[in-house]
């Protein structure tokens, strides 16, 4: 038992000494949101494959759903370095080789060649992974990439959601050579970064923020989801009004004491109701309602006309007078 405790203590000491509080290189890092989206998408896909829906798990395991631990994903980050500024633009996925406990080298070279053709100005700046903190085994991967980049960066995404933290769950590490107990060792050092975006990325991020249905639904499905949200909001408003009505009824009956401050707030709310019953409001409301109906009606007519036009073109091609015997003319 004492030997096990000694080994565990030595491992804890090694883990603590392989991490520096902050980097001293003086480099400025700029991270683009596309990298964060790529890593998050990579982790979500791998986790979904390992942990299918409960119904599938129950079917494959005789009614017992077996969940796999959170996986770790790996990849490379690419970008440019101009002087003391390192800008990380994009990333691509890689495979982890469990036998050598490092990244699959052949797969890395193939992906690097492909991305070099698409992004000739980008270079491999480092790699990325997921997890709560940098592990001791990560240094092996880090050292293996030093033949591609002398000083690679390590981008770590924490997939665990912590609503108390307001910052992005992304940490960038640099490697520094420190002398520990007379032995030079490479350790990870935290470094600060800023989020840099371009116009195309802002449009893409805004598009991702407005998530579409996962089943590839059309605009009608999105409208149904939007109306469902409005229905839930109206339902909640109705329930709050009922609670307020019951409270006022109990106050009127004398079951609870009267509170003048609450009555003044209710009175101010009720004064807003007559404004919605005015003739001006009704005219504006009906005008806007009719405009919406007219636009919807015109859109439907346009869609039907386009479909009919396509059908007529196909019919004329199928029954062209030059391709039929007897010299009969086309139907339309």
Short mmCIF file of C-alpha atoms in Angstrom, two decimals, residues 87-252:
data_model
loop_
_atom_site.label_atom_id
_atom_site.label_comp_id
_atom_site.label_asym_id
_atom_site.label_seq_id
_atom_site.Cartn_x
_atom_site.Cartn_y
_atom_site.Cartn_z
CA UNK A 87 -3.93 34.03 -35.71
CA UNK A 88 -5.77 30.69 -35.63
CA UNK A 89 -8.23 30.57 -38.51
CA UNK A 90 -9.38 26.98 -38.94
CA UNK A 91 -8.94 23.38 -37.78
CA UNK A 92 -9.30 19.85 -39.05
CA UNK A 93 -9.92 16.51 -37.34
CA UNK A 94 -7.31 13.82 -36.67
CA UNK A 95 -7.24 10.23 -35.48
CA UNK A 96 -5.67 9.12 -32.21
CA UNK A 97 -3.40 6.08 -32.31
CA UNK A 98 -3.81 4.23 -28.97
CA UNK A 99 -0.77 2.01 -29.57
CA UNK A 100 1.68 4.93 -29.72
CA UNK A 101 -0.54 7.27 -27.64
CA UNK A 102 -0.15 9.97 -30.23
CA UNK A 103 -1.86 11.18 -33.38
CA UNK A 104 -2.04 9.03 -36.50
CA UNK A 105 0.89 10.35 -38.52
CA UNK A 106 -0.16 9.10 -41.96
CA UNK A 107 -3.64 10.52 -41.56
CA UNK A 108 -2.14 13.82 -40.41
CA UNK A 109 0.05 14.07 -43.49
CA UNK A 110 -2.86 13.35 -45.84
CA UNK A 111 -5.07 15.96 -44.20
CA UNK A 112 -2.23 18.47 -44.21
CA UNK A 113 -1.72 18.04 -47.96
CA UNK A 114 -5.43 18.46 -48.66
CA UNK A 115 -5.75 21.60 -46.56
CA UNK A 116 -2.55 23.01 -48.08
CA UNK A 117 -4.24 22.93 -51.49
CA UNK A 118 -7.31 24.78 -50.20
CA UNK A 119 -5.50 27.15 -47.82
CA UNK A 120 -1.97 27.61 -49.23
CA UNK A 121 -1.17 30.46 -46.83
CA UNK A 122 -2.13 28.55 -43.68
CA UNK A 123 0.31 26.48 -41.65
CA UNK A 124 -0.15 23.95 -38.85
CA UNK A 125 0.14 25.99 -35.67
CA UNK A 126 -0.61 23.20 -33.21
CA UNK A 127 -3.39 20.86 -32.16
CA UNK A 128 -6.60 20.76 -30.16
CA UNK A 129 -8.36 18.40 -27.80
CA UNK A 130 -11.23 18.34 -25.30
CA UNK A 131 -11.18 17.88 -21.54
CA UNK A 132 -11.28 19.66 -18.22
CA UNK A 133 -7.54 20.24 -18.04
CA UNK A 134 -4.32 19.34 -19.80
CA UNK A 135 -3.15 15.81 -19.01
CA UNK A 136 0.34 14.39 -18.70
CA UNK A 137 -0.13 12.26 -21.84
CA UNK A 138 -0.88 15.40 -23.86
CA UNK A 139 2.80 16.32 -23.74
CA UNK A 140 3.61 13.24 -25.85
CA UNK A 141 1.31 14.48 -28.60
CA UNK A 142 2.72 17.97 -28.22
CA UNK A 143 6.31 16.78 -28.65
CA UNK A 144 5.37 14.64 -31.65
CA UNK A 145 4.20 17.75 -33.52
CA UNK A 146 7.39 19.71 -32.96
CA UNK A 147 8.85 18.47 -36.23
CA UNK A 148 6.00 20.29 -38.01
CA UNK A 149 6.06 23.39 -35.82
CA UNK A 150 8.92 24.22 -33.48
CA UNK A 151 6.58 25.74 -30.89
CA UNK A 152 3.08 24.32 -31.37
CA UNK A 153 0.08 25.65 -29.50
CA UNK A 154 -2.44 23.49 -27.67
CA UNK A 155 -6.11 24.55 -27.80
CA UNK A 156 -8.20 22.83 -25.12
CA UNK A 157 -12.00 22.97 -25.13
CA UNK A 158 -13.87 22.05 -21.95
CA UNK A 159 -17.19 20.46 -23.03
CA UNK A 160 -18.61 20.58 -19.49
CA UNK A 161 -21.15 23.38 -19.08
CA UNK A 162 -20.64 25.66 -16.11
CA UNK A 163 -23.20 28.47 -16.06
CA UNK A 164 -21.28 30.28 -13.32
CA UNK A 165 -18.39 30.98 -15.69
CA UNK A 166 -18.93 33.80 -18.16
CA UNK A 167 -15.77 33.22 -20.22
CA UNK A 168 -15.48 30.80 -23.10
CA UNK A 169 -14.43 27.27 -22.01
CA UNK A 170 -11.36 27.45 -24.26
CA UNK A 171 -7.77 27.50 -23.03
CA UNK A 172 -4.64 27.96 -25.15
CA UNK A 173 -1.36 26.53 -23.92
CA UNK A 174 2.20 27.11 -25.04
CA UNK A 175 5.16 24.86 -24.27
CA UNK A 176 8.08 26.24 -22.30
CA UNK A 177 11.34 24.66 -21.25
CA UNK A 178 11.79 24.85 -17.47
CA UNK A 179 14.49 23.35 -15.28
CA UNK A 180 12.82 21.29 -12.56
CA UNK A 181 15.02 19.56 -9.98
CA UNK A 182 17.99 20.10 -12.23
CA UNK A 183 16.28 18.43 -15.19
CA UNK A 184 15.06 20.48 -18.22
CA UNK A 185 11.42 19.66 -18.93
CA UNK A 186 8.75 20.95 -21.28
CA UNK A 187 5.65 22.18 -19.50
CA UNK A 188 2.36 23.73 -20.57
CA UNK A 189 1.84 27.43 -19.88
CA UNK A 190 -1.44 29.32 -20.06
CA UNK A 191 -1.63 32.16 -22.55
CA UNK A 192 -4.27 34.79 -23.15
CA UNK A 193 -6.15 35.21 -26.42
CA UNK A 194 -8.78 37.35 -28.09
CA UNK A 195 -11.64 36.40 -30.40
CA UNK A 196 -11.12 37.72 -33.92
CA UNK A 197 -13.90 37.59 -36.53
CA UNK A 198 -14.38 38.58 -40.14
CA UNK A 199 -17.61 39.39 -41.94
CA UNK A 200 -18.08 35.87 -43.34
CA UNK A 201 -17.61 34.33 -39.89
CA UNK A 202 -20.10 36.71 -38.31
CA UNK A 203 -22.70 35.68 -40.87
CA UNK A 204 -21.94 31.99 -40.31
CA UNK A 205 -22.07 32.26 -36.53
CA UNK A 206 -25.36 34.12 -36.75
CA UNK A 207 -26.69 31.36 -39.00
CA UNK A 208 -25.58 28.68 -36.53
CA UNK A 209 -27.16 30.61 -33.67
CA UNK A 210 -30.55 30.34 -35.40
CA UNK A 211 -30.57 26.57 -35.32
CA UNK A 212 -32.76 24.76 -37.81
CA UNK A 213 -34.65 21.57 -36.99
CA UNK A 214 -32.36 18.54 -36.75
CA UNK A 215 -34.56 16.53 -39.13
CA UNK A 216 -33.89 18.96 -41.97
CA UNK A 217 -37.36 20.46 -41.76
CA UNK A 218 -38.56 23.16 -44.10
CA UNK A 219 -39.64 26.69 -43.34
CA UNK A 220 -43.05 25.36 -42.31
CA UNK A 221 -41.42 23.29 -39.58
CA UNK A 222 -39.50 26.32 -38.36
CA UNK A 223 -42.72 28.34 -38.35
CA UNK A 224 -44.42 25.62 -36.32
CA UNK A 225 -41.59 25.69 -33.79
CA UNK A 226 -41.82 29.49 -33.62
CA UNK A 227 -45.57 29.40 -33.11
CA UNK A 228 -45.14 26.73 -30.44
CA UNK A 229 -42.86 29.08 -28.54
CA UNK A 230 -45.40 31.89 -28.83
CA UNK A 231 -48.14 29.53 -27.65
CA UNK A 232 -46.06 28.59 -24.59
CA UNK A 233 -45.48 32.26 -23.78
CA UNK A 234 -49.20 33.07 -24.07
CA UNK A 235 -50.05 30.03 -21.96
CA UNK A 236 -47.65 31.19 -19.24
CA UNK A 237 -49.12 34.70 -19.38
CA UNK A 238 -52.61 33.25 -19.01
CA UNK A 239 -51.57 31.21 -15.97
CA UNK A 240 -50.03 34.29 -14.32
CA UNK A 241 -53.21 36.29 -14.95
CA UNK A 242 -55.27 33.52 -13.36
CA UNK A 243 -53.06 33.57 -10.28
CA UNK A 244 -53.44 37.35 -10.05
CA UNK A 245 -57.22 37.05 -10.51
CA UNK A 246 -57.50 34.46 -7.73
CA UNK A 247 -55.39 36.66 -5.46
CA UNK A 248 -57.62 39.69 -6.05
CA UNK A 249 -60.77 37.61 -5.56
CA UNK A 250 -59.46 36.33 -2.23
CA UNK A 251 -58.54 39.88 -1.26
CA UNK A 252 -62.06 41.05 -2.14
#
